[in-house]
mmCIF file of C-alpha atoms in Angstrom:
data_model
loop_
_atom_site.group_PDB
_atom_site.id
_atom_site.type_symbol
_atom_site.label_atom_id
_atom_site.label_comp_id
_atom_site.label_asym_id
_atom_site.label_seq_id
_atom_site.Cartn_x
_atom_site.Cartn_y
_atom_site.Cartn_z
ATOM 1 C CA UNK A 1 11.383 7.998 -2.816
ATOM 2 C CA UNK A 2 12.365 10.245 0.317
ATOM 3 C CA UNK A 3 16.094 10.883 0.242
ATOM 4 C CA UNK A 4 16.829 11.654 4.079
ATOM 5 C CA UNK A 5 19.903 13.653 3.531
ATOM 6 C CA UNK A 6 20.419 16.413 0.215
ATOM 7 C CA UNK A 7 21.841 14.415 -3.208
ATOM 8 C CA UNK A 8 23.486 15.354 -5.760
ATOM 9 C CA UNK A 9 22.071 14.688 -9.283
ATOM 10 C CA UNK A 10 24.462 11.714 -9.967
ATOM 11 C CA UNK A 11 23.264 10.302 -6.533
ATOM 12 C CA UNK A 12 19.928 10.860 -7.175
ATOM 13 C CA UNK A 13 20.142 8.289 -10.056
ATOM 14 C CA UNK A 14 22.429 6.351 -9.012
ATOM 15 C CA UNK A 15 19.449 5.744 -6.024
ATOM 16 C CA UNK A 16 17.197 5.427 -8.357
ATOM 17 C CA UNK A 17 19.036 2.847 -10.485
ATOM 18 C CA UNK A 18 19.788 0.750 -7.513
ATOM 19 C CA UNK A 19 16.377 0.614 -6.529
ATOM 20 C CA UNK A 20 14.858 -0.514 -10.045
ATOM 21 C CA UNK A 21 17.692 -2.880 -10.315
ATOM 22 C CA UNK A 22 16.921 -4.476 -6.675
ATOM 23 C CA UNK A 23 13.232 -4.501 -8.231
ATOM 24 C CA UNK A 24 13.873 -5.990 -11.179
ATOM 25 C CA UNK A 25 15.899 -8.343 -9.921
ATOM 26 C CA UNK A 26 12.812 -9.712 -7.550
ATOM 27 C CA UNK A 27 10.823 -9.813 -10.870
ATOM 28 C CA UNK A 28 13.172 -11.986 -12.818
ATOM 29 C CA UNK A 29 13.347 -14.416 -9.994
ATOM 30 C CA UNK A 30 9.985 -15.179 -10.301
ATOM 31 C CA UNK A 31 9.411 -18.646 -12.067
ATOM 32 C CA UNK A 32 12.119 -19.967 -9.340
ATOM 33 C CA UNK A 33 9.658 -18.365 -6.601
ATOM 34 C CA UNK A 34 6.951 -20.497 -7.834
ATOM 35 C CA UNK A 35 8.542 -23.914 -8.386
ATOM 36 C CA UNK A 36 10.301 -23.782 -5.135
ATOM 37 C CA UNK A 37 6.938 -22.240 -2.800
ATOM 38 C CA UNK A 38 3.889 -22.664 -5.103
ATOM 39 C CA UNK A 39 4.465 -25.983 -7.537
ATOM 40 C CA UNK A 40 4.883 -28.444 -4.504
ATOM 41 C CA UNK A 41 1.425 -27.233 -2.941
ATOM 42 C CA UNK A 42 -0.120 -26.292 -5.786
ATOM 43 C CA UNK A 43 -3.229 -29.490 -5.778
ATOM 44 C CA UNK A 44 -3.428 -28.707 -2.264
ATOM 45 C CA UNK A 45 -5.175 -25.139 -3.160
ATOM 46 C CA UNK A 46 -8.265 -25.712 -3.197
ATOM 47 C CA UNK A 47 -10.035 -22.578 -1.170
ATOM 48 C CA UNK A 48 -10.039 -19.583 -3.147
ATOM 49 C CA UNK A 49 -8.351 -17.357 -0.722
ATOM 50 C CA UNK A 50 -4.200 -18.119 -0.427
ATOM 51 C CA UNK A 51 -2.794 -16.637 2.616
ATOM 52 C CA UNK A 52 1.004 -16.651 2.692
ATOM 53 C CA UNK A 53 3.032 -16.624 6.219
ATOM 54 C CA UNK A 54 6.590 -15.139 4.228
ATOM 55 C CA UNK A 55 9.424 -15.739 5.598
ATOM 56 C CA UNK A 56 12.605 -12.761 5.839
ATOM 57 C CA UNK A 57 12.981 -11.546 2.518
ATOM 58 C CA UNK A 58 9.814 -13.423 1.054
ATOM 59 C CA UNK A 59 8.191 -10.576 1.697
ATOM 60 C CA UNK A 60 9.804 -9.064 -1.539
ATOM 61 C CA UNK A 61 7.842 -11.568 -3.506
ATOM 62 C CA UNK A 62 5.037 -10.318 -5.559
ATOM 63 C CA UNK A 63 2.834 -13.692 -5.065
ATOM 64 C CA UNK A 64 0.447 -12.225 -7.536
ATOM 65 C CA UNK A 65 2.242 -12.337 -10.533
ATOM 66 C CA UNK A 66 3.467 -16.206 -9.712
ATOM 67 C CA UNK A 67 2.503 -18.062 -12.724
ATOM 68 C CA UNK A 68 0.568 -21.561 -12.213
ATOM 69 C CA UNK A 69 2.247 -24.777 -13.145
ATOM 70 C CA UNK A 70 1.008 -24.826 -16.722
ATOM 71 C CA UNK A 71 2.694 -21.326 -17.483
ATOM 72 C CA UNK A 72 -0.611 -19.811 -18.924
ATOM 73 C CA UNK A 73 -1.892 -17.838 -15.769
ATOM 74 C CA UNK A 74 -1.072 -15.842 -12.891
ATOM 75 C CA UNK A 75 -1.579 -17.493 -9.470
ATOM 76 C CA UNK A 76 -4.295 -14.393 -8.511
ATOM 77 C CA UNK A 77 -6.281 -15.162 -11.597
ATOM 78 C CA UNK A 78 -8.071 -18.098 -9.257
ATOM 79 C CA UNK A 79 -6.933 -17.086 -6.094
ATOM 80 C CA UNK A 80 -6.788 -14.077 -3.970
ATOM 81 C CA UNK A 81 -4.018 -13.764 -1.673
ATOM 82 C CA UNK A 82 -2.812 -12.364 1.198
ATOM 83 C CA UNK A 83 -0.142 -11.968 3.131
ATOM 84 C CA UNK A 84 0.103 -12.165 7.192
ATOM 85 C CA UNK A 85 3.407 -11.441 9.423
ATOM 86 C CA UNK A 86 2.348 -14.556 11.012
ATOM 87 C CA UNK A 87 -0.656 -16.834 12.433
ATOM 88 C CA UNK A 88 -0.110 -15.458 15.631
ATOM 89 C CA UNK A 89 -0.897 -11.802 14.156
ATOM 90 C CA UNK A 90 -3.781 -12.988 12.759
ATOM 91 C CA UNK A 91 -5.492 -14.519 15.520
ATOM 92 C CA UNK A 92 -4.681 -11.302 18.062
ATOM 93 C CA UNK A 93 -6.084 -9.531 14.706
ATOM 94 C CA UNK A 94 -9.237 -11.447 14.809
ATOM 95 C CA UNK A 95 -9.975 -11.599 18.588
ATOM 96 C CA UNK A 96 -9.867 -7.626 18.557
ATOM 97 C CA UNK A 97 -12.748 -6.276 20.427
ATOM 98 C CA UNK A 98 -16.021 -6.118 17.835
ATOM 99 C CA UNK A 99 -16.018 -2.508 18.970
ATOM 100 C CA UNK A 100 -12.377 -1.385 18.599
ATOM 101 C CA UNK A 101 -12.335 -0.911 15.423
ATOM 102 C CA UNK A 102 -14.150 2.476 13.942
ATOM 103 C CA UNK A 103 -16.824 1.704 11.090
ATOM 104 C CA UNK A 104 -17.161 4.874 9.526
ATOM 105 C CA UNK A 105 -14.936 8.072 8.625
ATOM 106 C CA UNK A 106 -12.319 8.171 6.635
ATOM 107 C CA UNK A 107 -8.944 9.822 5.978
ATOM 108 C CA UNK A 108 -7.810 10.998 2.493
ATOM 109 C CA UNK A 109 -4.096 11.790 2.233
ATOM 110 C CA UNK A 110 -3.209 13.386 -1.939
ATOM 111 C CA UNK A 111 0.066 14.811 -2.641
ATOM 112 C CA UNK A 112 1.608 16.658 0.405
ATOM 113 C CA UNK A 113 3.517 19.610 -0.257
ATOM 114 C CA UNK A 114 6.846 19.113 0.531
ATOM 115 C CA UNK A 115 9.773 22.117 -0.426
ATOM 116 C CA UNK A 116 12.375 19.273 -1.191
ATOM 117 C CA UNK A 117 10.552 16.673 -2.947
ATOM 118 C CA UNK A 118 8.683 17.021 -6.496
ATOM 119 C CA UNK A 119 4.950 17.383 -6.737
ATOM 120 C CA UNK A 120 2.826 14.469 -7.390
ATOM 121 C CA UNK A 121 0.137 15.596 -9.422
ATOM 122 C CA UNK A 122 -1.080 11.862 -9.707
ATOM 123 C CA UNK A 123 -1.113 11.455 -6.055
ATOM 124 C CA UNK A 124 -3.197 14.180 -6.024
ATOM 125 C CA UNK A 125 -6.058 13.171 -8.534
ATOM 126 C CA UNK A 126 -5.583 9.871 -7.389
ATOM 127 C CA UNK A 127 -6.837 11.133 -3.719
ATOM 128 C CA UNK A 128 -9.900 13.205 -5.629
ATOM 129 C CA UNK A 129 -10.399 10.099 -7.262
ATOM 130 C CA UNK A 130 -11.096 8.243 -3.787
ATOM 131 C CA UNK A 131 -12.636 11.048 -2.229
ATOM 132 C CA UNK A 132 -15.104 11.070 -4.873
ATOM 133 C CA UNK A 133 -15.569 7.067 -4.505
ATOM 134 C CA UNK A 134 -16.013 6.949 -0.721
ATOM 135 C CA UNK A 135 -18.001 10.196 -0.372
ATOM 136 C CA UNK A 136 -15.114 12.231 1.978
ATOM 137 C CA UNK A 137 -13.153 15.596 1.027
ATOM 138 C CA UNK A 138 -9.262 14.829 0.696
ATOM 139 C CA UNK A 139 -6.724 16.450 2.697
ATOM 140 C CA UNK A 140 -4.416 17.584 -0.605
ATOM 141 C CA UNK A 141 -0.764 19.274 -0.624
ATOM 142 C CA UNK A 142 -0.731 22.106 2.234
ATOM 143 C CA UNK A 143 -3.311 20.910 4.207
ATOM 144 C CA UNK A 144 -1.836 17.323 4.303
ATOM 145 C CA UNK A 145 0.164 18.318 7.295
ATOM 146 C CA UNK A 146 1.709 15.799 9.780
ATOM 147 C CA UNK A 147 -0.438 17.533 12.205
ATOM 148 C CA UNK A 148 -3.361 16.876 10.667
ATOM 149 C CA UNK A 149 -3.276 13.264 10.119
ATOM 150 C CA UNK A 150 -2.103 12.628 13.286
ATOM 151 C CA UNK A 151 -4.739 13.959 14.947
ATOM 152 C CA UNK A 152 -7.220 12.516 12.316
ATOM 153 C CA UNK A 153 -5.739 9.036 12.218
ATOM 154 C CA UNK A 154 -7.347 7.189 15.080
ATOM 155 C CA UNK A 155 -11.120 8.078 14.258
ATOM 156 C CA UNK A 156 -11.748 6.267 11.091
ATOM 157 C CA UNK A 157 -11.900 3.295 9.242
ATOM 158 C CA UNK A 158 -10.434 4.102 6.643
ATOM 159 C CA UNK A 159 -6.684 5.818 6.083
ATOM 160 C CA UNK A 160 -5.873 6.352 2.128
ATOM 161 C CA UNK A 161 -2.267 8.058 1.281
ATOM 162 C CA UNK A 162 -0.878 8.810 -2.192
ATOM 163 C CA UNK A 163 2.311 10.828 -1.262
ATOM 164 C CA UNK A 164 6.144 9.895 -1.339
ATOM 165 C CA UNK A 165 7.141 7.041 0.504
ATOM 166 C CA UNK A 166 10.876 6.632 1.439
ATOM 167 C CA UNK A 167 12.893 3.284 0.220
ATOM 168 C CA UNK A 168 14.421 1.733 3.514
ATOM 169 C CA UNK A 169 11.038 2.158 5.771
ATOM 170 C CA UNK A 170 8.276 2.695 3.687
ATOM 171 C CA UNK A 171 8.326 6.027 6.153
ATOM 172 C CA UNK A 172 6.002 9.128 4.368
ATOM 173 C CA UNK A 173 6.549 12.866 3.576
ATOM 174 C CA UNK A 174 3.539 14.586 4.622
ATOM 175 C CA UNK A 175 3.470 18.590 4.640
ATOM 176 C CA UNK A 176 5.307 20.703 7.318
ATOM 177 C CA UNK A 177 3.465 23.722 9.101
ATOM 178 C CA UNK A 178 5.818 26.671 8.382
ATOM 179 C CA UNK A 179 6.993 27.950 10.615
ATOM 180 C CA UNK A 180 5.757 31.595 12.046
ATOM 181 C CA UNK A 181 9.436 33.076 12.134
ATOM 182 C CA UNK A 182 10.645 31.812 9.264
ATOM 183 C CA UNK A 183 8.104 30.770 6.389
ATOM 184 C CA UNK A 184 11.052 29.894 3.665
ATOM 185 C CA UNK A 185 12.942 27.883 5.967
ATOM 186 C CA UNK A 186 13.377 24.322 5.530
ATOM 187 C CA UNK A 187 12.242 22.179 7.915
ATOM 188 C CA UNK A 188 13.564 19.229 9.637
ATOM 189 C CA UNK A 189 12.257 15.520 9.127
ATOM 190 C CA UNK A 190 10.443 15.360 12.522
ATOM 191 C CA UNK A 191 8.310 18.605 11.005
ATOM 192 C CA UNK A 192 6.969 16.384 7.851
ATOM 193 C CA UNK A 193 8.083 12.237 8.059
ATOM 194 C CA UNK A 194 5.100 10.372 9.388
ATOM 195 C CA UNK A 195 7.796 7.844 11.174
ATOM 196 C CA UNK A 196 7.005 4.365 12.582
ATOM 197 C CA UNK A 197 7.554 6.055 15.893
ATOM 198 C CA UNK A 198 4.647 8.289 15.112
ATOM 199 C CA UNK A 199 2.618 5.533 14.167
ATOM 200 C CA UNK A 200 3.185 3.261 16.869
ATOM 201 C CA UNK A 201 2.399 5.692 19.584
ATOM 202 C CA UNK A 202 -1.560 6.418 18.716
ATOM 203 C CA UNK A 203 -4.067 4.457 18.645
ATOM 204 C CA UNK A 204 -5.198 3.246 14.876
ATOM 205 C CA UNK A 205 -8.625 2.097 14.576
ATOM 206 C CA UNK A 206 -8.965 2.234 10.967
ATOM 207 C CA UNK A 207 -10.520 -1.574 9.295
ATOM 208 C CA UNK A 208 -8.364 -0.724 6.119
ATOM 209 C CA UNK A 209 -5.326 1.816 5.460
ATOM 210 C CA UNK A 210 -4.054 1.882 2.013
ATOM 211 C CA UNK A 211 -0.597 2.936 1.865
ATOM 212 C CA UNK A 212 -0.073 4.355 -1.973
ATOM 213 C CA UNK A 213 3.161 5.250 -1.758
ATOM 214 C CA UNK A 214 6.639 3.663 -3.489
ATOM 215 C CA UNK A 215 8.304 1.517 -1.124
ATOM 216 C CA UNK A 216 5.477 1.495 1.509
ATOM 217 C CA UNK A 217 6.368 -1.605 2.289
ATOM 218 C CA UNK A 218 9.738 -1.641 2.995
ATOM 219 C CA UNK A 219 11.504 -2.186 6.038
ATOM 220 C CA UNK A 220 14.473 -3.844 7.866
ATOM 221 C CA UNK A 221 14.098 -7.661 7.459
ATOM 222 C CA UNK A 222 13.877 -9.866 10.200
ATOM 223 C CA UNK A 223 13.313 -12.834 11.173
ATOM 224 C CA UNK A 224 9.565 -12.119 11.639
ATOM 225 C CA UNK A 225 9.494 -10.116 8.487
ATOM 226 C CA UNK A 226 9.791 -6.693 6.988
ATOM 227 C CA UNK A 227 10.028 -4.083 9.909
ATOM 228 C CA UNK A 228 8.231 -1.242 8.432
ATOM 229 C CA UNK A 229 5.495 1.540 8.453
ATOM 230 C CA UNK A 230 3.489 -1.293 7.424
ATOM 231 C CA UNK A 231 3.892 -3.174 10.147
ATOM 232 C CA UNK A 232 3.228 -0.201 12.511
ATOM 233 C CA UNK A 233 0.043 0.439 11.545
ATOM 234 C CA UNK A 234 -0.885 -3.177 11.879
ATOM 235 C CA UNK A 235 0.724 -3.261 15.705
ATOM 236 C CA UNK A 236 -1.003 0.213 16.168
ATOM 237 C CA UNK A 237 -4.456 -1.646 15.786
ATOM 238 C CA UNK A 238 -5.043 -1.515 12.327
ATOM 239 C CA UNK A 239 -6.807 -4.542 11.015
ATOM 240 C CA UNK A 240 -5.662 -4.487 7.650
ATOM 241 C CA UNK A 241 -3.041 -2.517 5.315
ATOM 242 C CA UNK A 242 -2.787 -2.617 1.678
ATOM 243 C CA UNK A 243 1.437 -1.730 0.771
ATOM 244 C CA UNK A 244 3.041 -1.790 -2.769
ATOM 245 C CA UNK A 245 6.668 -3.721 -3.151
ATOM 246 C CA UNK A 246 8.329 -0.965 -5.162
ATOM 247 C CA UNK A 247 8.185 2.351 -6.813
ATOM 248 C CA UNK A 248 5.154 2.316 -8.358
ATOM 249 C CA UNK A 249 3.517 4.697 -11.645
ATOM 250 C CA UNK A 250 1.276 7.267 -10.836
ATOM 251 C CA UNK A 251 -1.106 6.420 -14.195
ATOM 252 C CA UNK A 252 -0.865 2.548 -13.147
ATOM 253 C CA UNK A 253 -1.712 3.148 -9.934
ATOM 254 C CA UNK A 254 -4.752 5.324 -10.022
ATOM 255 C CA UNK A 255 -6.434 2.848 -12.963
ATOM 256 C CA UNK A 256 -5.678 0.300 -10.235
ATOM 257 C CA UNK A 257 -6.455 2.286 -7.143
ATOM 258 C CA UNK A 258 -9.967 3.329 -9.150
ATOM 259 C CA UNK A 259 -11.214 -0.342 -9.777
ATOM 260 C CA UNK A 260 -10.325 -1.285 -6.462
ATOM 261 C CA UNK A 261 -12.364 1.384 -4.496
ATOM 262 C CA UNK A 262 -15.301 0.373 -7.032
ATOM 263 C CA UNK A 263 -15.383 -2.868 -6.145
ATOM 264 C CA UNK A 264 -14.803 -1.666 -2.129
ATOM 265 C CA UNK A 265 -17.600 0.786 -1.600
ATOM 266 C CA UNK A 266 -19.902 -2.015 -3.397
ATOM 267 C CA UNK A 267 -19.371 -3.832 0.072
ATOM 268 C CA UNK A 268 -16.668 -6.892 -1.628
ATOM 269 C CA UNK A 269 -13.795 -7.173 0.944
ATOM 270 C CA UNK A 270 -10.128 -5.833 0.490
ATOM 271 C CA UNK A 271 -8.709 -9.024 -0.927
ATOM 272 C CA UNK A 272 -11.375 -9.478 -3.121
ATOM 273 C CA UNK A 273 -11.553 -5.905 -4.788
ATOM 274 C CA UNK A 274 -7.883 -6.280 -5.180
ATOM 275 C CA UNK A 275 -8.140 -9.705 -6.698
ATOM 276 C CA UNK A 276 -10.769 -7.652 -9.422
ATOM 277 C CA UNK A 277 -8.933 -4.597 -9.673
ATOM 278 C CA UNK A 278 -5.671 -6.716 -10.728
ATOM 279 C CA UNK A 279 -7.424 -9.503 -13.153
ATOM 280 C CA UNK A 280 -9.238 -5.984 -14.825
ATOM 281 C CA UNK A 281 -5.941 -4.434 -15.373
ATOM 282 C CA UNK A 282 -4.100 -7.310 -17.198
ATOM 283 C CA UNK A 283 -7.022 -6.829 -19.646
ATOM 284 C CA UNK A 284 -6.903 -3.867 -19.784
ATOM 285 C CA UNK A 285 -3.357 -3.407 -21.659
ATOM 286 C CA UNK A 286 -1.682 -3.109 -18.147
ATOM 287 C CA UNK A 287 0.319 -6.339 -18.718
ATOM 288 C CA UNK A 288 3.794 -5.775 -16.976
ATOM 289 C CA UNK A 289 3.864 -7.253 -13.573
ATOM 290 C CA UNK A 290 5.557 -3.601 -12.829
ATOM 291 C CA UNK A 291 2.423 -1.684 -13.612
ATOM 292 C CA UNK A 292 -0.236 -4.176 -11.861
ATOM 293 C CA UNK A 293 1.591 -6.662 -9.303
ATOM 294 C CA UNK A 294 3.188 -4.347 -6.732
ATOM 295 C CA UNK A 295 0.369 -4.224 -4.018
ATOM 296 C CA UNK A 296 -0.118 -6.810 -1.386
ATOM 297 C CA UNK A 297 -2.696 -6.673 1.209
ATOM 298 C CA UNK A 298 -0.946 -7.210 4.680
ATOM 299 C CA UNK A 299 -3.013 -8.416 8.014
ATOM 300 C CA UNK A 300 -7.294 -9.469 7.979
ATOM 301 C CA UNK A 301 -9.456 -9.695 5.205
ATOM 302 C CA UNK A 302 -12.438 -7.019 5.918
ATOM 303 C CA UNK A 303 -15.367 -4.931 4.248
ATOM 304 C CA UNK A 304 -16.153 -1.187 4.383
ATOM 305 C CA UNK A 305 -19.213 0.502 4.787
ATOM 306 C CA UNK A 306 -19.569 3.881 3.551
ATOM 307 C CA UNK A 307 -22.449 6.425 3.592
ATOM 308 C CA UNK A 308 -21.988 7.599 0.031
ATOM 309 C CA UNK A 309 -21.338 5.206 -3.142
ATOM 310 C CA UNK A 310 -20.655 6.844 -5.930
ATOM 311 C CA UNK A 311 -22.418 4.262 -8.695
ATOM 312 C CA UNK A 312 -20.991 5.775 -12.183
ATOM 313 C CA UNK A 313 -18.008 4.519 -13.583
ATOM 314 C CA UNK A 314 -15.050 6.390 -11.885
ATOM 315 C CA UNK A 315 -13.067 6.802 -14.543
ATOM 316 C CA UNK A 316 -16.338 8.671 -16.382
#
């Protein structure tokens, strides 16, 4: 989490606390969530593929971990799902130009160095991890400046970024440049917050940006959803963009971040290597819906190509 003004210790976790309790609260509500959206349309899911149209503060909902109607399974066991701002999006999604979107490159984002903000050391490997996978050299800690994405971001297909993410936008710390008169100076948020602003005015061509970050996708809720980062990528042109609920574990997140790049650079789609990466987690040991069920994939469904696959097991 990105606090945008200094805290004290005691705010810090007070923050903190308010934030797990707002998540855990979402978690406990979950058997309501399915007998009020899932029981009463349950026979009537026949495709394999669910995608959900939230409404307002739906969006909170983790329609993963929804149990079916005989208690025994989750509701992505048999189906993938995915979630869409609305059919509208979809369709102005779909009847993009064949050749807007870019089909190769990608962008690699691992733990920017930020003075104010604790290191991520599992952002980090996390990155090396996908770097590795897709066959690209991550941008990691100094050289993840705001600079450099930004002038990176609209030439590939593929935008990956394991750094902080801030609670009330999803909104992410990236490195500052210092600056040539004063190196030990802090700087201000314009120097290192990749803003929705920022987003929204170039052009994003990527098929598939993963946003790995706590709270990525958060926003103001409206009537047409969660107002977020998220959501400015997708109105920036990106096709698709995978976000995760809450503040997520850096461990969790890299088992689940490995298994679905595996299953991504073996040409499944986004929806489907998600659907994998999930089921292998749950048996796996990773059984709390905290550790597996935060990510939802936002926008199209689509599939990668990359010029290096890396065929070993990642994790060997």
């Amino acid at each position: 989490m990105v606090e945008l003004q200094p805290l004290s210790p005691q705010q810090k976790r007070s923050e903190r606390l308010r934030l797990l309790e707002e998540d855990e609260r979402v978690i406990s509500s979950l058997p309501l969530c399915y007998k009020m959206f899932i029981a009463p349309v349950y026979d009537l899911l026949e495709e394999p593929e669910v995608i959900i149209v939230p409404d307002r503060s739906l969006y909170k909902v983790p329609f993963a971990a929804l149990r079916e109607k005989d208690g025994t399974k989750y509701l992505s066991e048999t189906h993938r799902i995915r979630v869409i701002p609305s059919l509208t999006t979809l369709k102005m999604i779909q009847d993009s130009p064949e050749d807007y979107h870019s089909n190769t490159g990608a962008l690699i984002i691992g733990n920017p160095e930020v003075d104010r903000l604790p290191s991520l050391p599992g952002a980090r490997k996390e990155a090396e991890m996908v770097g590795r996978l897709v066959g690209v050299p991550p941008l990691l800690e100094k050289e993840a400046t705001k600079q450099a994405v930004l002038e990176r971001i609209s030439s590939v297909s593929l935008i990956h970024i394991a750094a902080h993410g801030n609670a009330e936008r999803g909104e992410i710390a990236l490195s500052p440049i210092p600056t040539p008169n004063n190196r030990n100076a802090v700087p201000p948020q314009e120097a290192y917050m990749l803003t929705m602003a920022d987003v929204s005015r170039v052009k994003v061509r990527a098929k598939l940006v993963v946003l790995s970050c706590c709270h990525s996708g958060s926003g103001e809720i409206r009537a047409e959803g969660v107002i977020g980062i998220a959501r400015a990528f997708l109105g920036s042109g990106a096709r698709s963009v995978l976000v995760a609920l809450w503040a997520i574990s850096d461990s969790a997140t890299e088992k689940l971040m490995s298994r679905f790049y595996e299953h991504l650079v073996k040409g499944e789609s986004a929806s489907e290597s998600l659907h994998q990466a999930m089921k292998w987690m749950r048996k796996n040991g990773l059984t709390k819906v905290s550790e597996w069920a935060s990510f939802t994939l936002i926008g199209d469904d689509v599939r990668l190509k990359f010029d290096m696959q890396r065929k070993e097991d990642p994790d060997g």
